[in-house]
mmCIF file of C-alpha atoms in Angstrom:
data_model
loop_
_atom_site.group_PDB
_atom_site.id
_atom_site.type_symbol
_atom_site.label_atom_id
_atom_site.label_comp_id
_atom_site.label_asym_id
_atom_site.label_seq_id
_atom_site.Cartn_x
_atom_site.Cartn_y
_atom_site.Cartn_z
ATOM 1 C CA MET A 1 0.000 0.000 0.000
ATOM 2 C CA TYR A 2 1.534 3.285 -1.133
ATOM 3 C CA THR A 3 0.745 6.114 1.287
ATOM 4 C CA THR A 4 2.358 8.921 -0.711
ATOM 5 C CA HIS A 5 0.571 10.139 -3.829
ATOM 6 C CA ILE A 6 2.448 12.088 -6.488
ATOM 7 C CA ALA A 7 0.380 13.882 -9.120
ATOM 8 C CA VAL A 8 2.077 14.641 -12.436
ATOM 9 C CA ASP A 9 0.698 17.060 -15.005
ATOM 10 C CA LEU A 10 2.409 15.932 -18.205
ATOM 11 C CA ALA A 11 3.615 18.247 -20.946
ATOM 12 C CA LYS A 12 6.106 18.210 -23.804
ATOM 13 C CA SER A 13 9.042 19.651 -21.886
ATOM 14 C CA VAL A 14 7.899 20.876 -18.430
ATOM 15 C CA PHE A 15 6.214 18.697 -15.791
ATOM 16 C CA GLN A 16 4.247 19.984 -12.813
ATOM 17 C CA ILE A 17 4.441 17.731 -9.745
ATOM 18 C CA ALA A 18 2.497 17.772 -6.474
ATOM 19 C CA VAL A 19 3.407 15.399 -3.629
ATOM 20 C CA SER A 20 0.742 14.465 -1.080
ATOM 21 C CA PRO A 21 1.825 12.343 1.924
ATOM 22 C CA SER A 22 -1.762 12.195 3.207
ATOM 23 C CA PRO A 23 -5.207 12.928 1.732
ATOM 24 C CA GLY A 24 -5.960 16.637 1.444
ATOM 25 C CA ARG A 25 -2.391 17.761 2.187
ATOM 26 C CA VAL A 26 0.230 18.846 -0.357
ATOM 27 C CA ALA A 27 3.763 18.795 1.044
ATOM 28 C CA GLU A 28 5.812 19.505 -2.091
ATOM 29 C CA GLU A 29 5.352 21.113 -5.466
ATOM 30 C CA HIS A 30 7.929 21.009 -8.252
ATOM 31 C CA ARG A 31 8.236 22.153 -11.846
ATOM 32 C CA LEU A 32 10.738 19.931 -13.627
ATOM 33 C CA SER A 33 12.222 19.622 -17.091
ATOM 34 C CA ARG A 34 12.133 16.313 -18.941
ATOM 35 C CA ALA A 35 15.753 15.572 -17.989
ATOM 36 C CA ARG A 36 15.133 16.184 -14.287
ATOM 37 C CA PHE A 37 11.783 14.394 -14.261
ATOM 38 C CA ARG A 38 13.146 10.839 -14.297
ATOM 39 C CA ARG A 39 15.922 11.682 -11.817
ATOM 40 C CA PHE A 40 13.284 13.002 -9.432
ATOM 41 C CA PHE A 41 11.504 9.638 -9.291
ATOM 42 C CA LEU A 42 14.737 7.661 -9.351
ATOM 43 C CA HIS A 43 15.565 8.839 -5.840
ATOM 44 C CA ARG A 44 12.022 8.762 -4.429
ATOM 45 C CA PRO A 45 10.722 5.859 -2.347
ATOM 46 C CA PRO A 46 7.973 3.795 -4.053
ATOM 47 C CA SER A 47 4.865 5.948 -4.355
ATOM 48 C CA HIS A 48 1.486 6.024 -6.084
ATOM 49 C CA VAL A 49 1.906 8.217 -9.172
ATOM 50 C CA LEU A 50 -1.177 9.825 -10.732
ATOM 51 C CA MET A 51 -1.340 11.083 -14.313
ATOM 52 C CA GLU A 52 -3.984 11.945 -16.867
ATOM 53 C CA ALA A 53 -4.370 9.430 -19.699
ATOM 54 C CA CYS A 54 -2.994 11.727 -22.387
ATOM 55 C CA SER A 55 -0.071 11.894 -24.802
ATOM 56 C CA SER A 56 3.092 10.133 -23.500
ATOM 57 C CA ALA A 57 1.265 8.984 -20.339
ATOM 58 C CA HIS A 58 1.704 5.282 -21.123
ATOM 59 C CA HIS A 59 5.413 5.789 -21.859
ATOM 60 C CA TRP A 60 6.070 7.538 -18.576
ATOM 61 C CA GLY A 61 3.848 5.025 -16.804
ATOM 62 C CA ARG A 62 6.059 2.167 -17.997
ATOM 63 C CA GLU A 63 9.183 4.113 -17.052
ATOM 64 C CA LEU A 64 7.956 4.788 -13.522
ATOM 65 C CA GLN A 65 6.770 1.207 -13.053
ATOM 66 C CA THR A 66 10.302 -0.003 -13.747
ATOM 67 C CA LEU A 67 11.456 2.259 -10.878
ATOM 68 C CA GLY A 68 9.073 0.509 -8.467
ATOM 69 C CA HIS A 69 6.238 3.046 -8.439
ATOM 70 C CA GLN A 70 2.537 2.280 -8.812
ATOM 71 C CA VAL A 71 0.979 4.236 -11.670
ATOM 72 C CA SER A 72 -2.686 5.168 -12.161
ATOM 73 C CA LEU A 73 -3.968 6.893 -15.279
ATOM 74 C CA LEU A 74 -7.193 8.865 -14.856
ATOM 75 C CA PRO A 75 -9.553 10.004 -17.641
ATOM 76 C CA PRO A 76 -8.978 13.750 -18.276
ATOM 77 C CA SER A 77 -12.735 14.416 -18.454
ATOM 78 C CA HIS A 78 -13.166 13.200 -14.875
ATOM 79 C CA VAL A 79 -10.104 15.036 -13.566
ATOM 80 C CA ALA A 80 -11.369 18.328 -15.006
ATOM 81 C CA ARG A 81 -14.350 18.243 -12.648
ATOM 82 C CA TYR A 82 -12.024 18.568 -9.658
ATOM 83 C CA ARG A 83 -10.066 21.537 -11.007
ATOM 84 C CA LEU A 84 -10.470 24.742 -9.009
ATOM 85 C CA GLY A 85 -10.019 28.113 -10.660
ATOM 86 C CA ASN A 86 -8.339 28.628 -14.009
ATOM 87 C CA LYS A 87 -6.710 25.875 -16.022
ATOM 88 C CA THR A 88 -3.038 25.876 -15.106
ATOM 89 C CA ASP A 89 -0.460 23.145 -14.693
ATOM 90 C CA ARG A 90 -0.575 23.537 -10.921
ATOM 91 C CA ALA A 91 -4.385 23.381 -10.844
ATOM 92 C CA ASP A 92 -4.341 20.237 -12.991
ATOM 93 C CA ALA A 93 -1.851 18.518 -10.665
ATOM 94 C CA LEU A 94 -3.937 19.359 -7.604
ATOM 95 C CA ALA A 95 -7.078 18.169 -9.392
ATOM 96 C CA LEU A 96 -5.415 14.796 -9.950
ATOM 97 C CA LEU A 97 -4.905 14.386 -6.209
ATOM 98 C CA GLU A 98 -8.560 15.134 -5.515
ATOM 99 C CA ALA A 99 -9.851 12.911 -8.327
ATOM 100 C CA ALA A 100 -7.746 9.987 -7.094
ATOM 101 C CA ARG A 101 -9.724 9.979 -3.844
ATOM 102 C CA ASN A 102 -12.849 9.038 -5.799
ATOM 103 C CA GLU A 103 -12.732 5.262 -6.114
ATOM 104 C CA ASN A 104 -15.619 5.262 -8.583
ATOM 105 C CA ILE A 105 -13.399 6.740 -11.302
ATOM 106 C CA VAL A 106 -12.211 3.822 -13.422
ATOM 107 C CA ARG A 107 -8.439 3.784 -13.830
ATOM 108 C CA ILE A 108 -6.909 3.198 -17.253
ATOM 109 C CA PRO A 109 -4.201 0.524 -17.194
ATOM 110 C CA VAL A 110 -0.761 1.366 -18.548
ATOM 111 C CA LYS A 111 -0.298 -0.198 -21.961
ATOM 112 C CA THR A 112 2.524 -2.641 -22.538
ATOM 113 C CA LEU A 113 4.953 -2.042 -25.380
ATOM 114 C CA ASP A 114 3.142 -4.594 -27.558
ATOM 115 C CA GLN A 115 -0.246 -3.032 -26.860
ATOM 116 C CA GLN A 116 1.154 0.398 -27.635
ATOM 117 C CA ALA A 117 2.624 -0.868 -30.904
ATOM 118 C CA ILE A 118 -0.692 -2.447 -31.961
ATOM 119 C CA THR A 119 -2.473 0.823 -31.168
ATOM 120 C CA ALA A 120 0.072 2.696 -33.290
ATOM 121 C CA LEU A 121 -0.551 0.373 -36.249
ATOM 122 C CA HIS A 122 -4.289 1.005 -35.999
ATOM 123 C CA ARG A 123 -3.783 4.767 -35.804
ATOM 124 C CA LEU A 124 -1.501 4.741 -38.849
ATOM 125 C CA ARG A 125 -3.966 2.666 -40.844
ATOM 126 C CA SER A 126 -6.852 4.907 -39.824
ATOM 127 C CA GLY A 127 -4.839 7.943 -40.900
ATOM 128 C CA TYR A 128 -4.064 6.438 -44.304
ATOM 129 C CA LEU A 129 -7.739 5.670 -44.878
ATOM 130 C CA ALA A 130 -8.750 9.177 -43.815
ATOM 131 C CA SER A 131 -6.265 10.663 -46.277
ATOM 132 C CA ARG A 132 -7.528 8.337 -49.001
ATOM 133 C CA THR A 133 -11.117 9.426 -48.360
ATOM 134 C CA ALA A 134 -10.063 13.075 -48.515
ATOM 135 C CA ARG A 135 -8.342 12.549 -51.875
ATOM 136 C CA ILE A 136 -11.328 10.643 -53.266
ATOM 137 C CA ASN A 137 -13.751 13.365 -52.227
ATOM 138 C CA ALA A 138 -11.480 16.051 -53.657
ATOM 139 C CA VAL A 139 -11.175 14.349 -57.037
ATOM 140 C CA ARG A 140 -14.898 13.560 -57.160
ATOM 141 C CA GLY A 141 -15.727 17.184 -56.372
ATOM 142 C CA LEU A 142 -13.289 18.569 -58.959
ATOM 143 C CA LEU A 143 -14.626 16.293 -61.687
ATOM 144 C CA SER A 144 -18.179 17.308 -60.920
ATOM 145 C CA GLU A 145 -17.221 20.884 -61.865
ATOM 146 C CA PHE A 146 -16.629 19.589 -65.382
ATOM 147 C CA GLY A 147 -19.943 17.728 -65.490
ATOM 148 C CA ILE A 148 -18.335 14.344 -64.756
ATOM 149 C CA PHE A 149 -19.958 12.481 -61.867
ATOM 150 C CA ILE A 150 -18.327 9.455 -60.198
ATOM 151 C CA PRO A 151 -20.628 6.915 -58.492
ATOM 152 C CA GLN A 152 -20.418 6.713 -54.714
ATOM 153 C CA GLY A 153 -18.194 4.051 -53.182
ATOM 154 C CA ALA A 154 -14.462 3.849 -52.591
ATOM 155 C CA ARG A 155 -14.001 0.337 -53.963
ATOM 156 C CA SER A 156 -14.859 1.169 -57.561
ATOM 157 C CA PHE A 157 -13.697 4.772 -57.461
ATOM 158 C CA LEU A 158 -10.335 4.242 -59.193
ATOM 159 C CA ILE A 159 -11.915 2.360 -62.108
ATOM 160 C CA HIS A 160 -14.533 5.034 -62.744
ATOM 161 C CA ALA A 161 -12.086 7.889 -62.172
ATOM 162 C CA HIS A 162 -9.528 6.555 -64.678
ATOM 163 C CA ASP A 163 -12.279 6.164 -67.267
ATOM 164 C CA ALA A 164 -13.486 9.704 -66.555
ATOM 165 C CA LEU A 165 -10.041 11.216 -67.120
ATOM 166 C CA ASP A 166 -10.226 10.237 -70.780
ATOM 167 C CA ASN A 167 -13.036 12.754 -71.216
ATOM 168 C CA ASP A 168 -12.178 15.613 -73.563
ATOM 169 C CA ARG A 169 -13.830 18.132 -71.244
ATOM 170 C CA ILE A 170 -10.840 17.939 -68.866
ATOM 171 C CA PRO A 171 -7.932 20.206 -69.943
ATOM 172 C CA GLY A 172 -4.677 18.374 -70.547
ATOM 173 C CA PHE A 173 -2.671 20.337 -67.959
ATOM 174 C CA LEU A 174 -5.188 19.295 -65.253
ATOM 175 C CA ARG A 175 -5.348 15.657 -66.314
ATOM 176 C CA ASP A 176 -1.753 14.957 -65.197
ATOM 177 C CA SER A 177 -2.398 16.362 -61.725
ATOM 178 C CA LEU A 178 -5.545 14.283 -61.364
ATOM 179 C CA PHE A 179 -3.624 11.168 -62.365
ATOM 180 C CA GLU A 180 -1.143 11.946 -59.582
ATOM 181 C CA ALA A 181 -4.019 12.213 -57.105
ATOM 182 C CA LEU A 182 -5.343 8.797 -58.225
ATOM 183 C CA THR A 183 -1.859 7.334 -57.828
ATOM 184 C CA GLU A 184 -1.761 8.726 -54.295
ATOM 185 C CA VAL A 185 -5.127 7.082 -53.555
ATOM 186 C CA ARG A 186 -3.767 3.748 -54.771
ATOM 187 C CA GLU A 187 -0.623 4.122 -52.643
ATOM 188 C CA LEU A 188 -2.627 4.973 -49.531
ATOM 189 C CA GLU A 189 -4.800 1.904 -50.049
ATOM 190 C CA ALA A 190 -1.684 -0.248 -50.402
ATOM 191 C CA LYS A 191 -0.208 1.149 -47.186
ATOM 192 C CA ALA A 192 -3.446 0.504 -45.296
ATOM 193 C CA ALA A 193 -3.598 -3.054 -46.658
ATOM 194 C CA HIS A 194 0.020 -3.656 -45.621
ATOM 195 C CA LEU A 195 -0.722 -2.561 -42.056
ATOM 196 C CA LYS A 196 -3.750 -4.857 -41.925
ATOM 197 C CA ASP A 197 -1.533 -7.754 -43.045
ATOM 198 C CA GLN A 198 0.940 -6.834 -40.335
ATOM 199 C CA LEU A 199 -1.836 -6.887 -37.737
ATOM 200 C CA GLN A 200 -2.897 -10.289 -39.070
ATOM 201 C CA ARG A 201 0.612 -11.667 -38.599
ATOM 202 C CA LEU A 202 0.750 -10.286 -35.059
ATOM 203 C CA GLY A 203 -2.704 -11.672 -34.284
ATOM 204 C CA ASP A 204 -1.663 -15.156 -35.393
ATOM 205 C CA GLN A 205 0.864 -15.151 -32.523
ATOM 206 C CA ILE A 206 -1.640 -14.098 -29.821
ATOM 207 C CA PRO A 207 -4.125 -16.798 -28.688
ATOM 208 C CA THR A 208 -6.613 -14.228 -27.341
ATOM 209 C CA VAL A 209 -6.963 -12.678 -30.795
ATOM 210 C CA GLY A 210 -7.789 -16.089 -32.246
ATOM 211 C CA TYR A 211 -10.475 -16.687 -29.632
ATOM 212 C CA LEU A 212 -12.056 -13.272 -30.218
ATOM 213 C CA MET A 213 -12.166 -13.844 -33.975
ATOM 214 C CA THR A 214 -14.455 -16.848 -33.472
ATOM 215 C CA ILE A 215 -17.229 -14.383 -32.525
ATOM 216 C CA PRO A 216 -19.418 -13.421 -35.515
ATOM 217 C CA GLY A 217 -18.629 -9.918 -36.693
ATOM 218 C CA ILE A 218 -15.205 -9.699 -35.012
ATOM 219 C CA GLY A 219 -12.259 -9.848 -37.395
ATOM 220 C CA ILE A 220 -8.583 -9.113 -37.055
ATOM 221 C CA LEU A 221 -9.112 -5.343 -36.760
ATOM 222 C CA SER A 222 -11.752 -5.557 -34.011
ATOM 223 C CA ALA A 223 -9.861 -8.260 -32.108
ATOM 224 C CA THR A 224 -6.518 -6.441 -32.054
ATOM 225 C CA ALA A 225 -8.203 -3.112 -31.267
ATOM 226 C CA LEU A 226 -9.951 -4.695 -28.280
ATOM 227 C CA LEU A 227 -6.669 -6.198 -27.116
ATOM 228 C CA SER A 228 -4.839 -2.878 -27.222
ATOM 229 C CA THR A 229 -7.715 -0.791 -25.819
ATOM 230 C CA VAL A 230 -8.910 -3.026 -22.984
ATOM 231 C CA GLY A 231 -5.561 -4.410 -21.861
ATOM 232 C CA ASN A 232 -6.411 -6.607 -18.869
ATOM 233 C CA ILE A 233 -9.881 -8.141 -19.221
ATOM 234 C CA HIS A 234 -9.971 -9.191 -15.556
ATOM 235 C CA ARG A 235 -10.452 -5.585 -14.448
ATOM 236 C CA PHE A 236 -14.053 -5.854 -15.702
ATOM 237 C CA PRO A 237 -16.263 -7.909 -13.363
ATOM 238 C CA THR A 238 -19.006 -8.494 -15.953
ATOM 239 C CA GLY A 239 -19.560 -8.341 -19.683
ATOM 240 C CA ARG A 240 -21.885 -5.385 -19.194
ATOM 241 C CA SER A 241 -19.107 -3.411 -17.538
ATOM 242 C CA LEU A 242 -16.948 -3.968 -20.634
ATOM 243 C CA ALA A 243 -19.805 -2.856 -22.908
ATOM 244 C CA ASN A 244 -20.271 0.188 -20.697
ATOM 245 C CA TYR A 245 -16.543 0.960 -20.911
ATOM 246 C CA LEU A 246 -16.804 0.875 -24.706
ATOM 247 C CA GLY A 247 -19.807 3.225 -24.710
ATOM 248 C CA LEU A 248 -22.315 0.633 -25.974
ATOM 249 C CA THR A 249 -24.792 0.802 -23.088
ATOM 250 C CA PRO A 250 -27.691 3.307 -22.885
ATOM 251 C CA ARG A 251 -27.489 6.641 -21.155
ATOM 252 C CA GLU A 252 -29.667 6.734 -18.062
ATOM 253 C CA ALA A 253 -31.702 9.618 -16.676
ATOM 254 C CA SER A 254 -33.710 8.054 -13.873
ATOM 255 C CA SER A 255 -35.386 9.490 -10.822
ATOM 256 C CA GLY A 256 -37.456 7.817 -8.137
ATOM 257 C CA ASN A 257 -39.386 4.860 -9.522
ATOM 258 C CA ARG A 258 -39.122 6.060 -13.112
ATOM 259 C CA ARG A 259 -36.250 4.689 -15.148
ATOM 260 C CA ARG A 260 -35.364 6.376 -18.419
ATOM 261 C CA LEU A 261 -32.892 4.838 -20.834
ATOM 262 C CA GLY A 262 -31.755 6.792 -23.885
ATOM 263 C CA ARG A 263 -29.203 6.382 -26.634
ATOM 264 C CA ILE A 264 -25.840 4.718 -26.097
ATOM 265 C CA SER A 265 -23.389 6.758 -24.053
ATOM 266 C CA LYS A 266 -20.585 6.703 -26.669
ATOM 267 C CA ARG A 267 -18.013 6.828 -23.893
ATOM 268 C CA GLY A 268 -14.664 5.132 -24.260
ATOM 269 C CA ASP A 269 -12.554 4.699 -27.370
ATOM 270 C CA PRO A 270 -14.605 5.727 -30.444
ATOM 271 C CA TYR A 271 -12.370 3.788 -32.855
ATOM 272 C CA THR A 272 -12.898 0.423 -31.140
ATOM 273 C CA ARG A 273 -16.626 1.094 -30.802
ATOM 274 C CA MET A 274 -16.804 1.964 -34.508
ATOM 275 C CA LEU A 275 -15.153 -1.332 -35.449
ATOM 276 C CA LEU A 276 -17.570 -3.298 -33.264
ATOM 277 C CA VAL A 277 -20.601 -1.530 -34.750
ATOM 278 C CA HIS A 278 -19.403 -2.059 -38.323
ATOM 279 C CA GLY A 279 -18.721 -5.701 -37.537
ATOM 280 C CA ALA A 280 -22.187 -6.065 -36.034
ATOM 281 C CA ARG A 281 -23.710 -4.557 -39.174
ATOM 282 C CA SER A 282 -21.906 -7.175 -41.286
ATOM 283 C CA ALA A 283 -22.968 -9.982 -38.935
ATOM 284 C CA LEU A 284 -26.594 -8.816 -39.068
ATOM 285 C CA LEU A 285 -26.594 -8.867 -42.867
ATOM 286 C CA ALA A 286 -25.060 -12.352 -42.799
ATOM 287 C CA ALA A 287 -27.792 -13.499 -40.373
ATOM 288 C CA HIS A 288 -30.467 -12.565 -42.886
ATOM 289 C CA ARG A 289 -28.768 -14.623 -45.603
ATOM 290 C CA VAL A 290 -28.284 -17.950 -43.795
ATOM 291 C CA ALA A 291 -30.914 -20.648 -44.182
ATOM 292 C CA GLU A 292 -30.726 -21.889 -40.589
ATOM 293 C CA PRO A 293 -29.674 -19.113 -38.188
ATOM 294 C CA ASP A 294 -28.256 -19.944 -34.782
ATOM 295 C CA GLN A 295 -29.550 -18.453 -31.523
ATOM 296 C CA LEU A 296 -27.523 -15.245 -31.769
ATOM 297 C CA GLN A 297 -28.483 -14.661 -35.386
ATOM 298 C CA ALA A 298 -32.159 -15.384 -34.705
ATOM 299 C CA TRP A 299 -32.119 -12.882 -31.834
ATOM 300 C CA ALA A 300 -30.537 -10.246 -34.096
ATOM 301 C CA ILE A 301 -33.154 -10.840 -36.796
ATOM 302 C CA ARG A 302 -36.011 -10.533 -34.283
ATOM 303 C CA THR A 303 -34.535 -7.328 -32.906
ATOM 304 C CA ALA A 304 -34.187 -5.871 -36.392
ATOM 305 C CA LYS A 305 -37.845 -6.605 -37.170
ATOM 306 C CA ALA A 306 -39.038 -5.118 -33.880
ATOM 307 C CA ARG A 307 -36.730 -2.079 -33.553
ATOM 308 C CA GLY A 308 -35.196 -1.459 -36.970
ATOM 309 C CA HIS A 309 -31.879 -2.291 -38.602
ATOM 310 C CA ASN A 310 -29.754 0.420 -36.980
ATOM 311 C CA VAL A 311 -30.978 -0.234 -33.438
ATOM 312 C CA ALA A 312 -30.423 -3.960 -33.939
ATOM 313 C CA THR A 313 -26.890 -3.280 -35.186
ATOM 314 C CA VAL A 314 -25.913 -1.379 -32.044
ATOM 315 C CA ALA A 315 -27.682 -3.942 -29.835
ATOM 316 C CA LEU A 316 -25.706 -6.713 -31.526
ATOM 317 C CA ALA A 317 -22.464 -4.760 -30.994
ATOM 318 C CA ASN A 318 -23.352 -4.518 -27.296
ATOM 319 C CA ARG A 319 -23.981 -8.245 -27.135
ATOM 320 C CA LYS A 320 -20.744 -8.961 -29.003
ATOM 321 C CA ALA A 321 -18.821 -6.977 -26.403
ATOM 322 C CA ARG A 322 -20.357 -9.087 -23.629
ATOM 323 C CA ILE A 323 -19.539 -12.287 -25.501
ATOM 324 C CA ALA A 324 -15.990 -11.038 -26.066
ATOM 325 C CA TRP A 325 -15.595 -10.533 -22.310
ATOM 326 C CA ARG A 326 -16.580 -14.159 -21.627
ATOM 327 C CA VAL A 327 -14.475 -15.592 -24.441
ATOM 328 C CA TRP A 328 -11.458 -13.535 -23.419
ATOM 329 C CA ARG A 329 -11.815 -14.264 -19.720
ATOM 330 C CA ASP A 330 -12.235 -18.022 -20.171
ATOM 331 C CA GLN A 331 -9.717 -18.241 -23.053
ATOM 332 C CA ARG A 332 -11.961 -20.444 -25.164
ATOM 333 C CA PRO A 333 -13.583 -19.999 -28.590
ATOM 334 C CA PHE A 334 -17.160 -18.885 -29.079
ATOM 335 C CA GLN A 335 -19.582 -21.797 -29.427
ATOM 336 C CA ARG A 336 -22.529 -21.288 -31.754
ATOM 337 C CA ARG A 337 -25.797 -22.670 -30.394
ATOM 338 C CA PRO A 338 -28.357 -24.064 -32.828
ATOM 339 C CA LEU A 339 -31.787 -22.493 -32.703
ATOM 340 C CA THR A 340 -33.329 -25.798 -31.593
ATOM 341 C CA GLN A 341 -31.524 -25.459 -28.232
ATOM 342 C CA GLU A 342 -33.111 -22.095 -27.460
#
């Protein structure tokens, strides 16, 4: 049990530190450069270090853990509620000490190097795809100014765009630049595909990824994103708590005996939630195509008929998150249940 709490407000080059030997009391305050920051903790007895889960937090968390300190990362949105006065580095550090006293605030575990690397691959791939979409929209918009309209859809865009560039309405000096933009789109797609292959090779070496991929609608992207985002599955006592962490459970505005549930909260990592929802949409479409659906597919079809396709998609993503918690915790593949066993 660490009695001393040290709050650290991270920055690029200057770090604000507040040391609290007991709750409600600040004994030391320091403002250190990056070079002095590590030396400060090197000579400190093991303490409980508090930081916001922001840029470089996981790196410094790993560094401090190697020095024998316990590290807790707190969500910045929750820490902000405990800030008094204006937003300064000192106020942020003091807010960390106050927020740490609230045990209801869920701590974010420090990512391992492998988890951080997987997250980086996903971010790079997402960036390539965003750039590709921007180039596609730019070319489609420019061609429309010449009365040339490209059908919607990224998959067939290059085919239609190359055919459109042969149109005589496009001046020759512009055609070369548009060809360069199409080449850039093709290169970005190749880079994104290469990163997905790299994630596939990494996933083949991790048993948990293989178990998660047995769940309908969870592929290599969703499985590796869950692995890097969640970290330790045992910190969630139930599958619902994992779904809540991912922002897939309804918002609640209840009072007295009246319970009001609204739309999903959309808390947590939006990228992982997006992958789960897209995967659920694919699984729901597949459920409509099979001749003999299993229990999960039959439930999704009934939900779609009663509540609509979009609501059923999000509901299936919620259920997938709960299934993923059980599969991950027990380290066993998902078992499909025939409809006759329902």
